[in-house]
Amino acid sequence: MPSAPTPALPQTTCKSLDDWNEPTHARRIYGNTWYVGTCGISVVLIATPQGHVLIDSAPEKASVAVRQNILSLGVRLVDIKTILLTHEHHDHMGGLASMQEATGAKVLSRANVVDVLKSGKNDRRDPQFNELAGFDPIVNVHAFEDSSAIKIGSTQIQHIPMSGHAPGGSGWTWQECEKGVCKNLVFADSLGSISDDSYRYSAPDSLANALRESSQRVAKTACDILITGHGTASDLLARLDGAKPLLEPQACVNYAQAGALRLEDRLKKEAVK
């Protein structure tokens, strides 16, 4: 199991919380869940005696920094057995192929994007299709059923379908305990209604309804500690560093409401064009 980073490991201050690739030090989130991402992109390690789980990988340019954070916790890369995703955009999983090569882990994916991961090419269903960079194809990808639980020993990580920002959008929730006090952690996918210039969320075949449903699911999820793929969406690093409260019982509700409001604003703007 990971131990705390050694005292010799320098604490780092981020120059920009929007920089996907800028390195920062690893941080404990709660229990045996750790932040191992960059200043701008969240990557989460869930440590279990039966093998560790990684959620996301950050961009390929950040892959070395993410691996160094994992190693700083006393974790062997080969002990990461499972990799999960929030969604199939290169800023969150561009480093997945190299992480998989370093760990030998299997990748679990929603069935609707297995072919995308294997090809390394996004498809036209994605609202940001014309602006997305590709990524190295992923091997050893296994589909799971939406809303199912990923069980690693006694650890259960529940899937939350969160299409809308991307077709394969996924949230994840699990429980961690410290000194007998257990909390519900939620790694929510983006609820941003962001697109390239040609996509319309108001079109009949768009992901607008899926995005609304995603917001509703997150709002209903038991949520003590919210984690977001872009930490600025939840002040994540400030909370992990003690500058703001880590526990926010209304965080998921507030996050969901903000996403829903952005979508409705987007639809109103499309209606007047």
PDB file of N, CA and C in Angstrom, residues 10 13 17 22 24 41 43 50 61 73 88 106 124 140 155 159 168 173 177 182 196 216 236:
ATOM      1  N   PRO A  10      10.111  17.317  -2.510  1.00  0.00           N
ATOM      2  CA  PRO A  10       9.757  18.734  -2.414  1.00  0.00           C
ATOM      3  C   PRO A  10       8.283  18.987  -2.682  1.00  0.00           C
ATOM      4  N   THR A  13       4.671  24.322  -5.918  1.00  0.00           N
ATOM      5  CA  THR A  13       3.626  25.314  -6.113  1.00  0.00           C
ATOM      6  C   THR A  13       3.370  25.466  -7.602  1.00  0.00           C
ATOM      7  N   LEU A  17      -2.863  26.635 -12.609  1.00  0.00           N
ATOM      8  CA  LEU A  17      -3.759  25.512 -12.352  1.00  0.00           C
ATOM      9  C   LEU A  17      -4.485  25.068 -13.616  1.00  0.00           C
ATOM     10  N   GLU A  22       2.106  20.725 -16.303  1.00  0.00           N
ATOM     11  CA  GLU A  22       3.000  21.167 -15.239  1.00  0.00           C
ATOM     12  C   GLU A  22       2.977  20.188 -14.069  1.00  0.00           C
ATOM     13  N   THR A  24       3.274  18.515 -10.358  1.00  0.00           N
ATOM     14  CA  THR A  24       3.079  18.873  -8.960  1.00  0.00           C
ATOM     15  C   THR A  24       3.227  17.607  -8.140  1.00  0.00           C
ATOM     16  N   ILE A  41      -4.589  18.725 -14.443  1.00  0.00           N
ATOM     17  CA  ILE A  41      -5.370  17.543 -14.777  1.00  0.00           C
ATOM     18  C   ILE A  41      -5.291  16.525 -13.638  1.00  0.00           C
ATOM     19  N   VAL A  43      -5.404  12.968 -11.897  1.00  0.00           N
ATOM     20  CA  VAL A  43      -5.227  11.520 -12.052  1.00  0.00           C
ATOM     21  C   VAL A  43      -5.296  10.953 -10.641  1.00  0.00           C
ATOM     22  N   GLN A  50      -5.299  -5.974  -3.377  1.00  0.00           N
ATOM     23  CA  GLN A  50      -5.463  -6.877  -4.521  1.00  0.00           C
ATOM     24  C   GLN A  50      -5.002  -6.259  -5.838  1.00  0.00           C
ATOM     25  N   LYS A  61       2.400  14.179 -22.691  1.00  0.00           N
ATOM     26  CA  LYS A  61       3.538  14.995 -22.241  1.00  0.00           C
ATOM     27  C   LYS A  61       3.707  14.968 -20.728  1.00  0.00           C
ATOM     28  N   LEU A  73       5.070   7.466  -3.977  1.00  0.00           N
ATOM     29  CA  LEU A  73       4.236   6.916  -2.911  1.00  0.00           C
ATOM     30  C   LEU A  73       4.677   5.520  -2.484  1.00  0.00           C
ATOM     31  N   GLU A  88     -12.848  10.119 -23.157  1.00  0.00           N
ATOM     32  CA  GLU A  88     -11.853   9.800 -24.174  1.00  0.00           C
ATOM     33  C   GLU A  88     -11.298  11.036 -24.870  1.00  0.00           C
ATOM     34  N   LYS A 106      -4.959  -3.638 -17.387  1.00  0.00           N
ATOM     35  CA  LYS A 106      -6.071  -3.686 -18.332  1.00  0.00           C
ATOM     36  C   LYS A 106      -6.849  -2.386 -18.225  1.00  0.00           C
ATOM     37  N   ARG A 124     -17.267  11.358 -34.859  1.00  0.00           N
ATOM     38  CA  ARG A 124     -18.098  12.543 -35.049  1.00  0.00           C
ATOM     39  C   ARG A 124     -19.169  12.702 -33.977  1.00  0.00           C
ATOM     40  N   ASN A 140      -5.671  -4.163 -24.888  1.00  0.00           N
ATOM     41  CA  ASN A 140      -6.194  -4.814 -23.683  1.00  0.00           C
ATOM     42  C   ASN A 140      -7.326  -3.992 -23.062  1.00  0.00           C
ATOM     43  N   THR A 155     -12.920  -3.544  -2.300  1.00  0.00           N
ATOM     44  CA  THR A 155     -13.177  -2.199  -2.808  1.00  0.00           C
ATOM     45  C   THR A 155     -14.158  -2.254  -3.975  1.00  0.00           C
ATOM     46  N   HIS A 159     -19.742   2.808 -11.182  1.00  0.00           N
ATOM     47  CA  HIS A 159     -19.750   3.628 -12.386  1.00  0.00           C
ATOM     48  C   HIS A 159     -20.990   4.506 -12.435  1.00  0.00           C
ATOM     49  N   GLY A 168     -18.337   8.859 -24.204  1.00  0.00           N
ATOM     50  CA  GLY A 168     -17.984   7.841 -23.214  1.00  0.00           C
ATOM     51  C   GLY A 168     -17.838   8.353 -21.802  1.00  0.00           C
ATOM     52  N   THR A 173     -17.590   6.531  -8.208  1.00  0.00           N
ATOM     53  CA  THR A 173     -17.743   6.800  -6.781  1.00  0.00           C
ATOM     54  C   THR A 173     -17.361   5.572  -5.970  1.00  0.00           C
ATOM     55  N   CYS A 177     -12.053   5.106   4.107  1.00  0.00           N
ATOM     56  CA  CYS A 177     -12.183   5.306   5.548  1.00  0.00           C
ATOM     57  C   CYS A 177     -10.837   5.685   6.164  1.00  0.00           C
ATOM     58  N   CYS A 182     -15.746   7.002   7.490  1.00  0.00           N
ATOM     59  CA  CYS A 182     -15.820   6.690   6.061  1.00  0.00           C
ATOM     60  C   CYS A 182     -16.487   7.831   5.293  1.00  0.00           C
ATOM     61  N   ASP A 196     -16.916  22.048 -30.885  1.00  0.00           N
ATOM     62  CA  ASP A 196     -16.294  22.757 -32.006  1.00  0.00           C
ATOM     63  C   ASP A 196     -17.343  23.681 -32.635  1.00  0.00           C
ATOM     64  N   GLN A 216     -28.188  15.118 -13.472  1.00  0.00           N
ATOM     65  CA  GLN A 216     -29.137  14.577 -12.503  1.00  0.00           C
ATOM     66  C   GLN A 216     -28.539  13.415 -11.717  1.00  0.00           C
ATOM     67  N   LEU A 236      -9.868  21.772  -6.391  1.00  0.00           N
ATOM     68  CA  LEU A 236      -9.382  20.532  -5.814  1.00  0.00           C
ATOM     69  C   LEU A 236      -8.043  20.665  -5.099  1.00  0.00           C
TER      70      LEU A 236
END
